[in-house]
Short mmCIF file of C-alpha atoms and ligand atoms in Angstrom, two decimals:
data_model
loop_
_atom_site.label_atom_id
_atom_site.label_comp_id
_atom_site.label_asym_id
_atom_site.label_seq_id
_atom_site.Cartn_x
_atom_site.Cartn_y
_atom_site.Cartn_z
CA MET A 8 5.70 18.16 14.49
CA ILE A 9 2.25 16.53 14.59
CA VAL A 10 -0.25 18.89 13.03
CA LYS A 11 -3.28 16.56 13.05
CA PRO A 12 -3.31 13.96 15.87
CA GLU A 13 -6.61 12.52 14.61
CA CYS A 14 -5.52 11.97 11.04
CA VAL A 15 -6.25 9.19 8.59
CA LEU A 16 -3.06 7.43 7.53
CA GLY A 17 -3.08 5.41 4.32
CA LEU A 18 -0.54 2.62 4.77
CA ALA A 19 1.37 0.34 2.46
CA THR A 20 3.13 -3.00 2.76
CA GLY A 21 6.18 -4.46 1.04
CA SER A 22 9.80 -3.93 1.96
CA SER A 23 9.84 -0.22 1.01
CA PRO A 24 7.91 1.19 4.02
CA ILE A 25 9.60 -1.02 6.65
CA GLY A 26 12.18 1.67 7.47
CA THR A 27 9.40 4.24 7.83
CA TYR A 28 7.54 1.97 10.25
CA LYS A 29 10.71 1.33 12.27
CA GLY A 30 11.22 5.07 12.55
CA LEU A 31 7.63 5.63 13.66
CA VAL A 32 7.88 2.88 16.30
CA GLU A 33 11.14 4.41 17.61
CA ARG A 34 9.55 7.83 17.86
CA TYR A 35 6.52 6.37 19.60
CA LYS A 36 8.72 4.50 22.10
CA ALA A 37 10.68 7.67 22.75
CA GLY A 38 7.39 9.37 23.67
CA LYS A 39 7.55 11.77 20.74
CA ILE A 40 4.38 10.71 18.93
CA SER A 41 1.09 8.99 19.69
CA PHE A 42 -1.30 7.18 17.36
CA ALA A 43 -4.15 7.11 19.88
CA GLY A 44 -6.35 9.29 17.68
CA VAL A 45 -5.21 7.92 14.33
CA THR A 46 -7.25 5.85 11.89
CA THR A 47 -5.34 3.72 9.39
CA VAL A 48 -6.47 2.37 6.03
CA ASN A 49 -4.27 -0.07 4.17
CA LEU A 50 -4.05 -0.22 0.42
CA ASP A 51 -4.58 -3.86 -0.24
CA GLU A 52 -4.74 -7.49 0.86
CA TYR A 53 -4.23 -10.83 -0.82
CA LYS A 54 -7.48 -12.64 -1.64
CA GLY A 55 -7.75 -15.89 0.26
CA LEU A 56 -5.30 -15.13 3.08
CA SER A 57 -6.49 -14.72 6.65
CA GLY A 58 -5.08 -11.99 8.85
CA THR A 59 -3.11 -14.62 10.76
CA HIS A 60 -1.32 -15.94 7.65
CA ASP A 61 2.26 -14.72 7.92
CA GLN A 62 2.21 -13.34 4.37
CA SER A 63 -1.08 -11.49 4.70
CA TYR A 64 -0.86 -7.74 4.74
CA ARG A 65 -2.87 -7.60 8.00
CA TYR A 66 -0.17 -9.76 9.61
CA PHE A 67 2.56 -7.57 8.12
CA MET A 68 0.97 -4.44 9.57
CA GLN A 69 0.49 -5.99 13.02
CA HIS A 70 4.10 -7.10 13.18
CA ASN A 71 5.76 -4.08 11.63
CA LEU A 72 3.65 -1.35 13.19
CA PHE A 73 0.31 -1.85 14.95
CA ASP A 74 1.53 -4.22 17.71
CA HIS A 75 4.23 -1.71 18.73
CA ILE A 76 2.22 1.52 18.94
CA ASP A 77 -0.87 2.82 20.69
CA VAL A 78 -3.22 2.87 17.69
CA ARG A 79 -6.64 1.52 18.68
CA PRO A 80 -7.05 -1.89 17.03
CA GLU A 81 -10.58 -1.07 15.86
CA CYS A 82 -9.19 1.97 14.04
CA THR A 83 -6.87 -0.10 11.83
CA HIS A 84 -8.41 -1.18 8.54
CA VAL A 85 -7.20 -3.65 5.94
CA PRO A 86 -9.47 -5.19 3.27
CA ASN A 87 -10.74 -8.60 4.38
CA GLY A 88 -9.02 -11.16 2.17
CA LEU A 89 -11.37 -13.89 3.37
CA ALA A 90 -14.63 -12.09 2.61
CA GLU A 91 -17.03 -14.53 0.93
CA ASP A 92 -18.03 -11.88 -1.57
CA ALA A 93 -14.77 -10.12 -2.40
CA GLU A 94 -16.44 -7.63 -4.76
CA ALA A 95 -18.86 -6.59 -2.00
CA GLU A 96 -15.93 -6.25 0.40
CA CYS A 97 -14.19 -3.95 -2.10
CA ALA A 98 -17.33 -1.80 -2.42
CA ARG A 99 -17.65 -1.63 1.36
CA TYR A 100 -14.00 -0.69 1.78
CA ASP A 101 -14.13 1.98 -0.92
CA ALA A 102 -17.22 3.58 0.65
CA PHE A 103 -15.61 3.40 4.09
CA VAL A 104 -12.38 5.12 2.96
CA ARG A 105 -14.44 7.79 1.19
CA SER A 106 -16.56 8.27 4.33
CA LEU A 107 -13.33 9.18 6.14
CA GLY A 108 -12.56 11.74 3.44
CA CYS A 109 -9.73 9.48 2.13
CA ALA A 110 -6.28 9.55 3.68
CA ASP A 111 -4.66 12.71 4.98
CA LEU A 112 -1.38 11.10 4.05
CA GLN A 113 -1.00 8.03 1.86
CA LEU A 114 2.25 6.08 1.96
CA LEU A 115 3.03 4.18 -1.23
CA GLY A 116 5.61 1.79 -2.57
CA VAL A 117 5.82 0.98 -6.25
CA GLY A 118 5.92 -2.39 -7.96
CA ARG A 119 8.64 -3.21 -10.50
CA ASN A 120 5.95 -2.92 -13.16
CA GLY A 121 4.78 0.44 -11.84
CA HIS A 122 1.83 -0.81 -9.81
CA ILE A 123 0.57 1.11 -6.78
CA GLY A 124 -1.32 -0.84 -4.16
CA PHE A 125 -2.15 -3.77 -6.41
CA ASN A 126 -3.33 -1.62 -9.33
CA GLU A 127 -1.62 -3.61 -12.04
CA PRO A 128 -0.78 -2.37 -15.56
CA CYS A 129 -4.05 -2.29 -17.44
CA ASP A 130 -5.78 -0.72 -20.45
CA GLU A 131 -7.61 1.76 -18.22
CA PHE A 132 -7.07 3.15 -14.74
CA VAL A 133 -9.46 1.31 -12.41
CA VAL A 134 -11.10 3.91 -10.19
CA PRO A 135 -13.02 1.83 -7.59
CA THR A 136 -11.52 -0.54 -5.06
CA HIS A 137 -11.54 -3.88 -6.82
CA VAL A 138 -10.44 -7.49 -7.04
CA VAL A 139 -7.43 -7.78 -9.29
CA ASP A 140 -5.64 -10.65 -11.01
CA LEU A 141 -1.97 -10.29 -10.13
CA THR A 142 0.42 -10.19 -13.07
CA GLU A 143 3.18 -12.73 -13.59
CA SER A 144 5.73 -10.02 -12.78
CA THR A 145 4.09 -9.32 -9.40
CA ILE A 146 3.71 -13.02 -8.56
CA GLU A 147 7.40 -13.45 -9.42
CA ALA A 148 8.46 -10.42 -7.36
CA ASN A 149 6.46 -11.51 -4.31
CA ALA A 150 7.34 -15.22 -4.51
CA ARG A 151 10.42 -14.54 -2.36
CA PHE A 152 8.15 -14.14 0.66
CA PHE A 153 6.38 -17.48 0.21
CA ALA A 154 7.66 -21.04 0.58
CA SER A 155 7.10 -21.56 -3.14
CA ARG A 156 5.81 -19.62 -6.15
CA ASP A 157 2.69 -21.81 -6.15
CA GLU A 158 1.69 -20.44 -2.77
CA VAL A 159 1.55 -16.81 -3.93
CA PRO A 160 -2.13 -15.80 -4.16
CA ARG A 161 -3.22 -15.03 -7.72
CA GLN A 162 -5.67 -12.31 -6.73
CA ALA A 163 -5.85 -9.38 -4.36
CA LEU A 164 -8.26 -6.72 -3.14
CA THR A 165 -6.85 -3.28 -3.76
CA MET A 166 -7.84 0.33 -3.24
CA GLY A 167 -8.56 1.74 -6.66
CA ILE A 168 -6.95 4.76 -8.21
CA GLY A 169 -9.92 6.88 -7.01
CA VAL A 170 -9.35 6.68 -3.27
CA ILE A 171 -5.56 6.66 -3.66
CA MET A 172 -5.74 9.91 -5.62
CA GLY A 173 -8.24 11.21 -3.04
CA ALA A 174 -5.46 11.33 -0.44
CA LYS A 175 -4.47 14.86 0.51
CA LYS A 176 -0.75 14.08 0.50
CA ILE A 177 1.13 11.13 -0.97
CA VAL A 178 4.60 9.96 -0.01
CA MET A 179 6.18 7.28 -2.18
CA VAL A 180 9.22 5.31 -1.06
CA ALA A 181 11.25 3.55 -3.78
CA SER A 182 14.61 1.86 -3.45
CA GLY A 183 16.76 -0.42 -5.54
CA ALA A 184 17.68 -0.76 -9.20
CA ASP A 185 14.69 -3.01 -9.89
CA LYS A 186 12.47 0.05 -9.39
CA ALA A 187 14.43 2.33 -11.75
CA ASP A 188 12.23 1.76 -14.83
CA ALA A 189 9.03 2.22 -12.83
CA VAL A 190 10.32 5.43 -11.21
CA TYR A 191 11.48 6.82 -14.54
CA GLY A 192 8.17 6.05 -16.23
CA MET A 193 6.22 7.42 -13.29
CA VAL A 194 8.01 10.77 -13.32
CA LYS A 195 9.03 11.28 -16.94
CA GLY A 196 6.69 9.13 -18.97
CA PRO A 197 3.17 9.88 -20.15
CA VAL A 198 0.25 9.29 -17.79
CA ASN A 199 -0.53 5.76 -18.87
CA PRO A 200 -2.52 2.96 -17.20
CA GLN A 201 0.15 0.54 -18.36
CA LEU A 202 2.30 2.19 -15.67
CA PRO A 203 -0.29 2.91 -12.97
CA ALA A 204 2.02 5.03 -10.78
CA SER A 205 2.17 7.61 -13.61
CA ILE A 206 -1.30 8.81 -12.49
CA LEU A 207 0.51 10.47 -9.57
CA GLN A 208 1.66 13.17 -12.01
CA LEU A 209 -1.92 14.48 -11.73
CA HIS A 210 -1.86 14.66 -7.92
CA PRO A 211 -1.04 18.08 -6.44
CA ASP A 212 1.07 16.90 -3.48
CA VAL A 213 3.39 13.93 -4.00
CA THR A 214 6.79 13.46 -2.41
CA LEU A 215 9.09 10.78 -3.80
CA VAL A 216 11.73 9.43 -1.42
CA ALA A 217 14.16 7.32 -3.44
CA ASP A 218 17.71 6.05 -3.34
CA LYS A 219 20.28 6.52 -6.12
CA ALA A 220 19.64 3.08 -7.61
CA ALA A 221 15.91 3.74 -7.99
CA LEU A 222 16.73 7.10 -9.62
CA SER A 223 19.44 5.71 -11.88
CA LYS A 224 17.40 5.97 -15.11
CA MET A 225 16.41 9.61 -14.53
C1 GLP B 25 3.34 -5.24 -3.28
C2 GLP B 25 2.35 -4.24 -2.68
C3 GLP B 25 2.65 -2.83 -3.09
C4 GLP B 25 4.12 -2.55 -2.95
C5 GLP B 25 4.92 -3.47 -3.84
C6 GLP B 25 6.40 -3.23 -3.80
O1 GLP B 25 2.98 -5.70 -4.52
N1 GLP B 25 1.00 -4.54 -3.02
O2 GLP B 25 1.86 -1.94 -2.32
O3 GLP B 25 4.39 -1.22 -3.26
O4 GLP B 25 4.65 -4.79 -3.40
O5 GLP B 25 6.96 -3.95 -2.76
P1 GLP B 25 8.44 -3.74 -2.24
O6 GLP B 25 8.43 -2.49 -1.46
O7 GLP B 25 8.69 -4.95 -1.38
O8 GLP B 25 9.32 -3.69 -3.42
#
């Protein structure tokens, strides 16, 4: 049941949400849902990749969702990885997402190291949307999508913890044994910026959708 046809959807990339996007495309093609009034805001983008690069998150979103539904192209938003001034682009994006009132529903995956968006383990939670240096663990995990490890961008633009936590509802999808430590720490561990997803313990409306392997340490 669609309760808010003109909602703001916060979207994620990675392998975790692909099934969700397939399901949404199927429902759209079956005439059950429409995205004509929807605005989308994506979590993050690699710094230095254009939207036409096949590993950019803009490209991922076009191919996995936007090109197959009736969302208006001008209502789909992904940080601009090619912005000359990446910090200014982050500030613009943060203000824009806040001007929408943040997402009505934010979809999230989780990194093996507990990152959300590209909020990497850190000494403090980073509230604003920012440019981040990707950790070795993330570069390693994402190298499988690039021709070689050297081609994986070393930086990204990511929504900060502020606008992610500003979402009214959050749905996290986690699958596979390589997510088990992150899921355990997120749910059972202390709220700790070294495991950024643990901040979700402070959000009032989070649903975790996980398979047995991802829950195996619980
Ligand atoms: C990337 C994205 C995250 C995503 C994570 C996990 O680093 N920036 O938003 O959650 O990968 O990806 P996967 O679902 O492929 O394991």
